[in-house]
């Protein structure tokens, strides 16, 4: 097996143990529930990943603010690629921005996110407490499709919030519009067959990020005012 696969399996094992610990907490309070345990685990993981999230969002917003200047440089030096690259590098240096800095936090998070996917998909629930709210089993898909709808809706809201205020135009603006529709529909579609526990993680994680972004963007607007 590759090092990446071994790493994913290792982290997935840790995530399964962590879920069992969270479940133990709910049992200690007299309400044994894997659903509540997944919510607790999701919130804790999002808090731990918060520094990476902040760095990613700030980098993304900085790049959005630079879009008018980027397009101006691209138009001005469209027949001189070498000079275009030099002007781009100069602009990034003056603005203190790095077009790759937003990718690093996501690359660091990816093994964790993939591990959580496998951990929840293969988790062995106690049959006595596999149900949660309207869900007969967290290990099976939502029979009435509420979670897939929530997954699609929260993904749409998160993307809309992230791209609000974007100055992108032309091809990039069109790509953003396509992704704003495609990604929520794609997430909703695959959630139809995913275990409910995994979709709960996705929905709670989205809601948590929406709240985080709301306060971050409001703070940024206040600083500019």
Short mmCIF file of C-alpha atoms in Angstrom, two decimals, residues 8-203:
data_model
loop_
_atom_site.label_atom_id
_atom_site.label_comp_id
_atom_site.label_asym_id
_atom_site.label_seq_id
_atom_site.Cartn_x
_atom_site.Cartn_y
_atom_site.Cartn_z
CA UNK A 8 -5.52 7.69 5.54
CA UNK A 9 -6.14 4.33 7.25
CA UNK A 10 -4.20 5.46 10.32
CA UNK A 11 -6.10 8.75 10.67
CA UNK A 12 -9.42 6.98 9.94
CA UNK A 13 -8.71 4.62 12.84
CA UNK A 14 -8.06 7.60 15.11
CA UNK A 15 -11.32 9.23 13.95
CA UNK A 16 -13.27 6.07 14.73
CA UNK A 17 -11.78 5.96 18.21
CA UNK A 18 -12.57 9.65 18.63
CA UNK A 19 -16.19 9.03 17.65
CA UNK A 20 -16.37 6.22 20.19
CA UNK A 21 -15.05 8.62 22.83
CA UNK A 22 -17.67 11.22 21.90
CA UNK A 23 -20.33 8.53 22.06
CA UNK A 24 -19.03 7.61 25.51
CA UNK A 25 -19.55 11.23 26.58
CA UNK A 26 -23.19 11.13 25.49
CA UNK A 27 -23.67 7.84 27.35
CA UNK A 28 -22.09 9.35 30.48
CA UNK A 29 -24.74 12.09 30.38
CA UNK A 30 -27.49 9.50 30.08
CA UNK A 31 -28.33 10.15 26.40
CA UNK A 32 -26.30 7.61 24.40
CA UNK A 33 -26.49 8.84 20.82
CA UNK A 34 -24.18 8.39 17.87
CA UNK A 35 -25.92 11.29 16.14
CA UNK A 36 -25.03 13.69 18.94
CA UNK A 37 -21.56 12.17 19.08
CA UNK A 38 -21.01 12.91 15.37
CA UNK A 39 -22.12 16.52 15.92
CA UNK A 40 -19.73 16.91 18.88
CA UNK A 41 -16.88 15.36 16.91
CA UNK A 42 -17.56 17.62 13.92
CA UNK A 43 -17.51 20.79 16.03
CA UNK A 44 -14.27 19.80 17.77
CA UNK A 45 -12.58 18.99 14.45
CA UNK A 46 -13.71 22.29 12.93
CA UNK A 47 -12.34 24.17 15.95
CA UNK A 48 -8.99 22.39 15.62
CA UNK A 49 -8.86 23.22 11.90
CA UNK A 50 -9.89 26.85 12.46
CA UNK A 51 -6.38 28.37 12.02
CA UNK A 52 -6.04 26.68 8.62
CA UNK A 53 -9.53 27.81 7.68
CA UNK A 54 -8.74 31.44 8.56
CA UNK A 55 -5.57 31.39 6.46
CA UNK A 56 -7.42 29.87 3.51
CA UNK A 57 -10.30 32.35 3.62
CA UNK A 58 -8.03 35.38 3.99
CA UNK A 59 -5.93 34.25 1.05
CA UNK A 60 -9.01 33.63 -1.06
CA UNK A 61 -10.51 37.05 -0.28
CA UNK A 62 -7.17 38.73 -1.02
CA UNK A 63 -7.07 37.07 -4.43
CA UNK A 64 -10.66 38.15 -5.11
CA UNK A 65 -9.76 41.76 -4.34
CA UNK A 66 -6.81 41.55 -6.75
CA UNK A 67 -8.91 40.27 -9.64
CA UNK A 68 -9.41 43.69 -11.31
CA UNK A 69 -5.64 44.30 -11.30
CA UNK A 70 -4.97 40.77 -12.52
CA UNK A 71 -7.36 41.21 -15.43
CA UNK A 72 -5.83 44.58 -16.25
CA UNK A 73 -2.32 43.08 -16.39
CA UNK A 74 -3.52 40.12 -18.45
CA UNK A 75 -5.15 42.46 -20.96
CA UNK A 76 -2.19 44.82 -21.11
CA UNK A 77 0.46 42.13 -21.58
CA UNK A 78 -1.55 39.47 -23.42
CA UNK A 79 1.07 39.38 -26.17
CA UNK A 80 4.00 39.31 -23.76
CA UNK A 81 3.63 36.34 -21.37
CA UNK A 82 7.03 36.84 -19.79
CA UNK A 83 6.35 40.46 -18.89
CA UNK A 84 2.90 39.46 -17.69
CA UNK A 85 4.44 37.01 -15.21
CA UNK A 86 6.88 39.65 -14.00
CA UNK A 87 4.09 42.16 -13.45
CA UNK A 88 1.97 39.54 -11.68
CA UNK A 89 4.85 38.66 -9.35
CA UNK A 90 5.42 42.35 -8.63
CA UNK A 91 1.74 42.87 -7.85
CA UNK A 92 1.59 39.87 -5.50
CA UNK A 93 4.70 41.10 -3.68
CA UNK A 94 3.29 44.62 -3.24
CA UNK A 95 -0.05 43.25 -2.00
CA UNK A 96 1.59 40.65 0.24
CA UNK A 97 -0.48 37.94 -1.45
CA UNK A 98 0.45 34.48 -2.66
CA UNK A 99 -1.78 32.70 -5.19
CA UNK A 100 -0.69 29.34 -3.77
CA UNK A 101 -1.16 30.16 -0.08
CA UNK A 102 -4.86 29.32 -0.23
CA UNK A 103 -4.10 25.83 -1.53
CA UNK A 104 -1.75 24.74 1.26
CA UNK A 105 -4.35 24.77 4.08
CA UNK A 106 -6.71 22.72 1.89
CA UNK A 107 -3.96 20.23 1.03
CA UNK A 108 -3.22 19.81 4.75
CA UNK A 109 -6.91 19.29 5.51
CA UNK A 110 -7.56 16.81 2.70
CA UNK A 111 -6.11 13.70 4.46
CA UNK A 112 -8.22 14.53 7.51
CA UNK A 113 -11.41 15.00 5.47
CA UNK A 114 -10.84 11.80 3.47
CA UNK A 115 -10.10 9.90 6.69
CA UNK A 116 -13.34 11.11 8.26
CA UNK A 117 -15.19 9.93 5.16
CA UNK A 118 -13.84 6.38 5.53
CA UNK A 119 -14.11 6.42 9.31
CA UNK A 120 -17.84 7.23 9.28
CA UNK A 121 -18.62 5.09 6.25
CA UNK A 122 -17.13 1.97 7.87
CA UNK A 123 -17.91 2.69 11.53
CA UNK A 124 -19.48 -0.20 13.45
CA UNK A 125 -22.40 1.32 15.36
CA UNK A 126 -24.02 -0.27 18.37
CA UNK A 127 -27.33 -1.56 16.89
CA UNK A 128 -29.21 -0.33 19.96
CA UNK A 129 -28.32 3.31 19.27
CA UNK A 130 -28.00 3.48 15.49
CA UNK A 131 -31.18 5.54 15.10
CA UNK A 132 -31.21 9.34 15.39
CA UNK A 133 -34.19 11.68 15.10
CA UNK A 134 -36.09 10.48 11.97
CA UNK A 135 -33.21 8.27 10.84
CA UNK A 136 -33.66 4.52 11.49
CA UNK A 137 -29.91 3.94 11.02
CA UNK A 138 -26.90 6.27 10.83
CA UNK A 139 -25.15 3.60 8.81
CA UNK A 140 -27.77 3.76 6.03
CA UNK A 141 -28.91 6.57 3.68
CA UNK A 142 -31.66 8.95 4.78
CA UNK A 143 -34.93 7.23 3.70
CA UNK A 144 -36.84 10.50 3.28
CA UNK A 145 -33.96 12.53 1.72
CA UNK A 146 -33.93 15.35 4.27
CA UNK A 147 -30.16 15.15 4.81
CA UNK A 148 -29.26 15.21 1.08
CA UNK A 149 -31.40 18.34 0.69
CA UNK A 150 -29.70 19.94 3.71
CA UNK A 151 -26.28 18.94 2.35
CA UNK A 152 -27.04 20.60 -1.00
CA UNK A 153 -28.60 23.69 0.60
CA UNK A 154 -25.78 24.33 3.08
CA UNK A 155 -23.18 23.79 0.35
CA UNK A 156 -24.98 26.35 -1.83
CA UNK A 157 -25.19 28.89 1.02
CA UNK A 158 -21.54 28.39 1.91
CA UNK A 159 -20.41 28.93 -1.69
CA UNK A 160 -22.66 31.95 -2.15
CA UNK A 161 -21.31 33.48 1.04
CA UNK A 162 -17.71 32.75 0.04
CA UNK A 163 -18.00 34.37 -3.40
CA UNK A 164 -20.11 37.34 -2.29
CA UNK A 165 -18.33 40.56 -3.09
CA UNK A 166 -16.14 38.87 -5.66
CA UNK A 167 -14.98 41.18 -8.42
CA UNK A 168 -14.36 38.33 -10.84
CA UNK A 169 -15.59 38.79 -14.38
CA UNK A 170 -15.45 37.03 -17.71
CA UNK A 171 -14.45 33.36 -17.65
CA UNK A 172 -13.80 33.27 -13.89
CA UNK A 173 -17.20 34.77 -13.08
CA UNK A 174 -18.84 32.19 -15.36
CA UNK A 175 -16.94 29.38 -13.65
CA UNK A 176 -18.10 30.61 -10.25
CA UNK A 177 -21.72 30.60 -11.42
CA UNK A 178 -21.38 27.06 -12.78
CA UNK A 179 -19.76 25.77 -9.58
CA UNK A 180 -22.41 27.52 -7.45
CA UNK A 181 -24.99 25.28 -9.13
CA UNK A 182 -22.99 22.14 -9.88
CA UNK A 183 -21.36 21.56 -6.48
CA UNK A 184 -24.57 21.70 -4.36
CA UNK A 185 -26.36 19.41 -6.83
CA UNK A 186 -23.40 17.01 -6.88
CA UNK A 187 -23.15 16.92 -3.08
CA UNK A 188 -26.90 16.39 -2.77
CA UNK A 189 -26.81 13.59 -5.34
CA UNK A 190 -23.96 11.60 -3.76
CA UNK A 191 -25.54 12.13 -0.32
CA UNK A 192 -28.52 10.08 -1.49
CA UNK A 193 -26.41 6.93 -1.18
CA UNK A 194 -24.03 7.93 1.62
CA UNK A 195 -24.56 6.74 5.23
CA UNK A 196 -26.59 9.27 7.20
CA UNK A 197 -23.83 9.67 9.79
CA UNK A 198 -21.45 10.90 7.10
CA UNK A 199 -23.99 13.37 5.69
CA UNK A 200 -24.66 14.71 9.21
CA UNK A 201 -20.95 15.43 9.47
CA UNK A 202 -21.04 17.29 6.15
CA UNK A 203 -24.11 19.36 7.06
#
